[in-house]
């Protein structure tokens, strides 16, 4: 039993020191050209598909600026809308979803709601009050999710249906990759467990 406890502790040490590459296609919404100072509503963007409402509103330096690159997305485009992307994952593996969210400048919290979905189930609902600032006020959010082999990541606007909503940028889904030093420490730990087991048998 003791060796099982030691092994479990060593496995627990395999923390996620840094993330692997994102499996999301165009999580920063840069592949669709959008001129500075303009916006457009699209049924599809590279990797993304509208599943509800009027479409995906892509903006470039309109009512704020992107958290990375030039483009970002709003989902209250004419009316509340939703977008999704199907991801290929490894069944039983955990993934980290991260993205930047900002309330729209000058708009109350009731209009800025965005719901995060994983295979149609609600992960979180975000909202913030934009009446106190101008431009974008980006904040990073992250959630741990379980892969099933093929998973659908979705976002939809759930605020007041008025054409003014919260913004998204820098969407990523990654697996955790331990640092080389972490692997080395873990392997050394397993070696110690093996030594302890051999010594225990020889003392019997």
Tab-separated table of C-alpha atoms in Angstrom:
chain	number	residue	atom	x	y	z
A	1	UNK	CA	0.000	0.000	0.000
A	2	UNK	CA	2.789	2.413	0.851
A	3	UNK	CA	4.327	2.116	-2.613
A	4	UNK	CA	0.939	2.903	-4.161
A	5	UNK	CA	0.707	6.077	-2.110
A	6	UNK	CA	4.221	7.103	-3.170
A	7	UNK	CA	3.424	6.394	-6.819
A	8	UNK	CA	0.216	8.419	-6.638
A	9	UNK	CA	2.119	11.337	-5.149
A	10	UNK	CA	4.680	11.173	-7.947
A	11	UNK	CA	1.970	11.114	-10.589
A	12	UNK	CA	0.370	14.122	-8.935
A	13	UNK	CA	3.639	15.975	-9.413
A	14	UNK	CA	3.157	15.874	-13.188
A	15	UNK	CA	1.646	19.339	-13.151
A	16	UNK	CA	0.944	21.466	-16.191
A	17	UNK	CA	3.950	23.745	-16.188
A	18	UNK	CA	3.294	25.000	-19.684
A	19	UNK	CA	0.704	24.396	-22.372
A	20	UNK	CA	1.042	22.601	-25.662
A	21	UNK	CA	-0.146	24.070	-28.976
A	22	UNK	CA	-3.794	25.050	-29.299
A	23	UNK	CA	-6.103	22.732	-31.233
A	24	UNK	CA	-8.498	25.599	-32.047
A	25	UNK	CA	-8.501	26.824	-35.645
A	26	UNK	CA	-8.071	30.615	-35.842
A	27	UNK	CA	-8.718	31.325	-32.181
A	28	UNK	CA	-7.601	34.938	-32.692
A	29	UNK	CA	-9.890	35.473	-35.708
A	30	UNK	CA	-7.138	36.806	-37.943
A	31	UNK	CA	-7.611	34.598	-41.022
A	32	UNK	CA	-10.643	36.543	-42.272
A	33	UNK	CA	-9.578	39.929	-43.654
A	34	UNK	CA	-11.336	42.862	-41.987
A	35	UNK	CA	-10.224	46.424	-42.693
A	36	UNK	CA	-9.308	48.652	-39.768
A	37	UNK	CA	-12.268	50.637	-38.486
A	38	UNK	CA	-14.840	48.234	-39.975
A	39	UNK	CA	-16.956	45.285	-38.922
A	40	UNK	CA	-18.859	42.534	-40.691
A	41	UNK	CA	-21.260	39.710	-39.867
A	42	UNK	CA	-20.365	36.240	-41.174
A	43	UNK	CA	-22.125	32.885	-41.103
A	44	UNK	CA	-18.739	31.190	-40.995
A	45	UNK	CA	-15.178	32.148	-40.151
A	46	UNK	CA	-12.183	29.821	-40.583
A	47	UNK	CA	-12.882	26.997	-38.122
A	48	UNK	CA	-16.085	28.581	-36.772
A	49	UNK	CA	-19.770	28.156	-37.702
A	50	UNK	CA	-22.872	30.070	-36.627
A	51	UNK	CA	-25.329	27.828	-34.770
A	52	UNK	CA	-27.850	30.472	-33.681
A	53	UNK	CA	-28.850	34.033	-34.479
A	54	UNK	CA	-27.658	36.435	-37.155
A	55	UNK	CA	-24.006	35.400	-37.402
A	56	UNK	CA	-20.535	36.117	-36.067
A	57	UNK	CA	-19.651	39.808	-35.864
A	58	UNK	CA	-15.981	40.370	-36.673
A	59	UNK	CA	-14.517	43.741	-35.703
A	60	UNK	CA	-11.234	45.529	-36.312
A	61	UNK	CA	-10.755	48.618	-34.138
A	62	UNK	CA	-14.501	49.199	-33.713
A	63	UNK	CA	-15.849	49.669	-30.162
A	64	UNK	CA	-12.487	48.561	-28.828
A	65	UNK	CA	-9.375	46.811	-30.073
A	66	UNK	CA	-8.253	43.171	-30.155
A	67	UNK	CA	-6.373	41.600	-27.259
A	68	UNK	CA	-3.978	40.110	-29.829
A	69	UNK	CA	-3.671	40.758	-33.538
A	70	UNK	CA	-6.256	43.029	-35.148
A	71	UNK	CA	-9.604	41.216	-35.151
A	72	UNK	CA	-11.980	40.135	-32.403
A	73	UNK	CA	-15.544	38.822	-32.197
A	74	UNK	CA	-18.877	39.967	-30.794
A	75	UNK	CA	-21.869	37.605	-30.735
A	76	UNK	CA	-24.762	40.051	-30.267
A	77	UNK	CA	-24.610	40.759	-33.992
A	78	UNK	CA	-27.982	42.400	-34.785
A	79	UNK	CA	-29.381	39.925	-32.218
A	80	UNK	CA	-28.043	37.278	-29.847
A	81	UNK	CA	-26.030	34.710	-31.803
A	82	UNK	CA	-23.784	31.710	-31.213
A	83	UNK	CA	-20.724	30.159	-32.841
A	84	UNK	CA	-19.067	26.776	-32.466
A	85	UNK	CA	-16.084	24.719	-33.577
A	86	UNK	CA	-15.659	20.937	-33.518
A	87	UNK	CA	-12.339	19.818	-32.043
A	88	UNK	CA	-10.534	16.500	-32.302
A	89	UNK	CA	-9.445	15.489	-28.803
A	90	UNK	CA	-8.112	12.412	-27.026
A	91	UNK	CA	-10.894	10.652	-25.143
A	92	UNK	CA	-10.337	10.757	-21.395
A	93	UNK	CA	-7.716	13.510	-21.558
A	94	UNK	CA	-8.111	16.875	-19.895
A	95	UNK	CA	-7.785	20.129	-21.815
A	96	UNK	CA	-7.536	23.751	-20.795
A	97	UNK	CA	-9.809	26.242	-22.527
A	98	UNK	CA	-8.607	29.837	-22.335
A	99	UNK	CA	-9.858	33.038	-23.936
A	100	UNK	CA	-10.012	36.790	-23.458
A	101	UNK	CA	-13.347	38.453	-22.697
A	102	UNK	CA	-14.252	42.132	-22.574
A	103	UNK	CA	-17.468	43.982	-21.945
A	104	UNK	CA	-18.394	46.421	-24.690
A	105	UNK	CA	-17.453	49.999	-23.906
A	106	UNK	CA	-20.297	52.121	-22.557
A	107	UNK	CA	-22.692	49.160	-22.340
A	108	UNK	CA	-24.291	47.852	-19.132
A	109	UNK	CA	-23.676	44.336	-17.822
A	110	UNK	CA	-27.149	43.147	-18.854
A	111	UNK	CA	-26.131	43.398	-22.522
A	112	UNK	CA	-22.641	41.890	-22.208
A	113	UNK	CA	-23.407	38.279	-21.301
A	114	UNK	CA	-21.574	35.441	-23.081
A	115	UNK	CA	-22.113	31.755	-22.291
A	116	UNK	CA	-19.366	29.170	-22.808
A	117	UNK	CA	-20.459	25.717	-24.013
A	118	UNK	CA	-18.737	22.314	-24.226
A	119	UNK	CA	-20.721	19.718	-26.161
A	120	UNK	CA	-23.814	21.828	-25.596
A	121	UNK	CA	-23.435	21.941	-21.815
A	122	UNK	CA	-22.874	25.251	-20.067
A	123	UNK	CA	-19.349	25.760	-18.718
A	124	UNK	CA	-19.713	29.362	-17.560
A	125	UNK	CA	-21.616	32.567	-18.196
A	126	UNK	CA	-19.632	35.793	-18.190
A	127	UNK	CA	-20.754	39.379	-17.975
A	128	UNK	CA	-19.226	42.701	-16.995
A	129	UNK	CA	-20.244	46.336	-16.870
A	130	UNK	CA	-18.739	48.414	-19.669
A	131	UNK	CA	-20.238	51.749	-18.660
A	132	UNK	CA	-17.151	52.817	-16.733
A	133	UNK	CA	-14.543	52.678	-19.498
A	134	UNK	CA	-13.833	53.353	-23.162
A	135	UNK	CA	-12.119	50.876	-25.457
A	136	UNK	CA	-11.627	47.239	-24.492
A	137	UNK	CA	-11.022	45.887	-21.002
A	138	UNK	CA	-9.766	42.358	-21.680
A	139	UNK	CA	-9.596	39.696	-18.982
A	140	UNK	CA	-8.276	36.146	-19.354
A	141	UNK	CA	-10.497	33.209	-18.379
A	142	UNK	CA	-9.597	29.509	-18.319
A	143	UNK	CA	-11.443	26.254	-17.621
A	144	UNK	CA	-10.454	22.571	-17.487
A	145	UNK	CA	-12.492	20.321	-19.784
A	146	UNK	CA	-12.609	16.581	-20.483
A	147	UNK	CA	-12.091	15.392	-24.047
A	148	UNK	CA	-14.294	12.650	-25.530
A	149	UNK	CA	-12.609	12.240	-28.927
A	150	UNK	CA	-14.723	14.787	-30.805
A	151	UNK	CA	-15.922	17.817	-28.862
A	152	UNK	CA	-17.835	20.965	-29.744
A	153	UNK	CA	-16.680	24.263	-28.257
A	154	UNK	CA	-19.321	26.968	-28.373
A	155	UNK	CA	-19.931	30.560	-27.358
A	156	UNK	CA	-23.223	32.425	-27.462
A	157	UNK	CA	-24.485	35.828	-26.474
A	158	UNK	CA	-27.011	35.665	-23.632
A	159	UNK	CA	-27.377	39.338	-22.742
A	160	UNK	CA	-30.069	41.785	-23.758
A	161	UNK	CA	-30.975	41.164	-27.391
A	162	UNK	CA	-29.980	44.639	-28.619
A	163	UNK	CA	-26.977	44.335	-30.966
A	164	UNK	CA	-24.488	45.413	-28.279
A	165	UNK	CA	-22.625	42.618	-26.500
A	166	UNK	CA	-19.418	41.334	-24.970
A	167	UNK	CA	-16.312	40.527	-27.010
A	168	UNK	CA	-14.055	37.469	-27.406
A	169	UNK	CA	-10.469	37.006	-28.564
A	170	UNK	CA	-7.483	34.660	-28.218
A	171	UNK	CA	-9.474	31.423	-27.856
A	172	UNK	CA	-7.262	28.375	-27.227
A	173	UNK	CA	-7.694	24.757	-26.149
A	174	UNK	CA	-4.487	23.063	-25.050
A	175	UNK	CA	-3.222	19.955	-23.296
A	176	UNK	CA	-0.821	20.199	-20.375
A	177	UNK	CA	2.843	19.409	-21.120
A	178	UNK	CA	5.134	18.895	-18.108
A	179	UNK	CA	8.494	20.655	-18.063
A	180	UNK	CA	11.561	18.426	-18.703
A	181	UNK	CA	12.698	19.028	-15.123
A	182	UNK	CA	9.351	17.714	-13.885
A	183	UNK	CA	9.760	14.543	-15.930
A	184	UNK	CA	13.294	14.075	-14.570
A	185	UNK	CA	12.129	14.444	-10.983
A	186	UNK	CA	9.268	12.012	-11.577
A	187	UNK	CA	11.514	9.373	-13.165
A	188	UNK	CA	13.954	9.743	-10.277
A	189	UNK	CA	11.059	9.260	-7.895
A	190	UNK	CA	9.963	6.063	-9.618
A	191	UNK	CA	13.564	4.806	-9.397
A	192	UNK	CA	13.471	5.408	-5.643
A	193	UNK	CA	10.189	3.505	-5.393
A	194	UNK	CA	11.761	0.571	-7.253
A	195	UNK	CA	14.802	0.632	-4.960
A	196	UNK	CA	12.579	0.686	-1.892
A	197	UNK	CA	10.542	-2.297	-3.158
A	198	UNK	CA	13.670	-4.336	-3.941
A	199	UNK	CA	15.136	-3.553	-0.518
A	200	UNK	CA	11.878	-4.508	1.150
A	201	UNK	CA	11.853	-7.891	-0.592
A	202	UNK	CA	15.526	-8.582	0.300
A	203	UNK	CA	14.819	-7.894	3.975
A	204	UNK	CA	12.082	-10.510	4.134
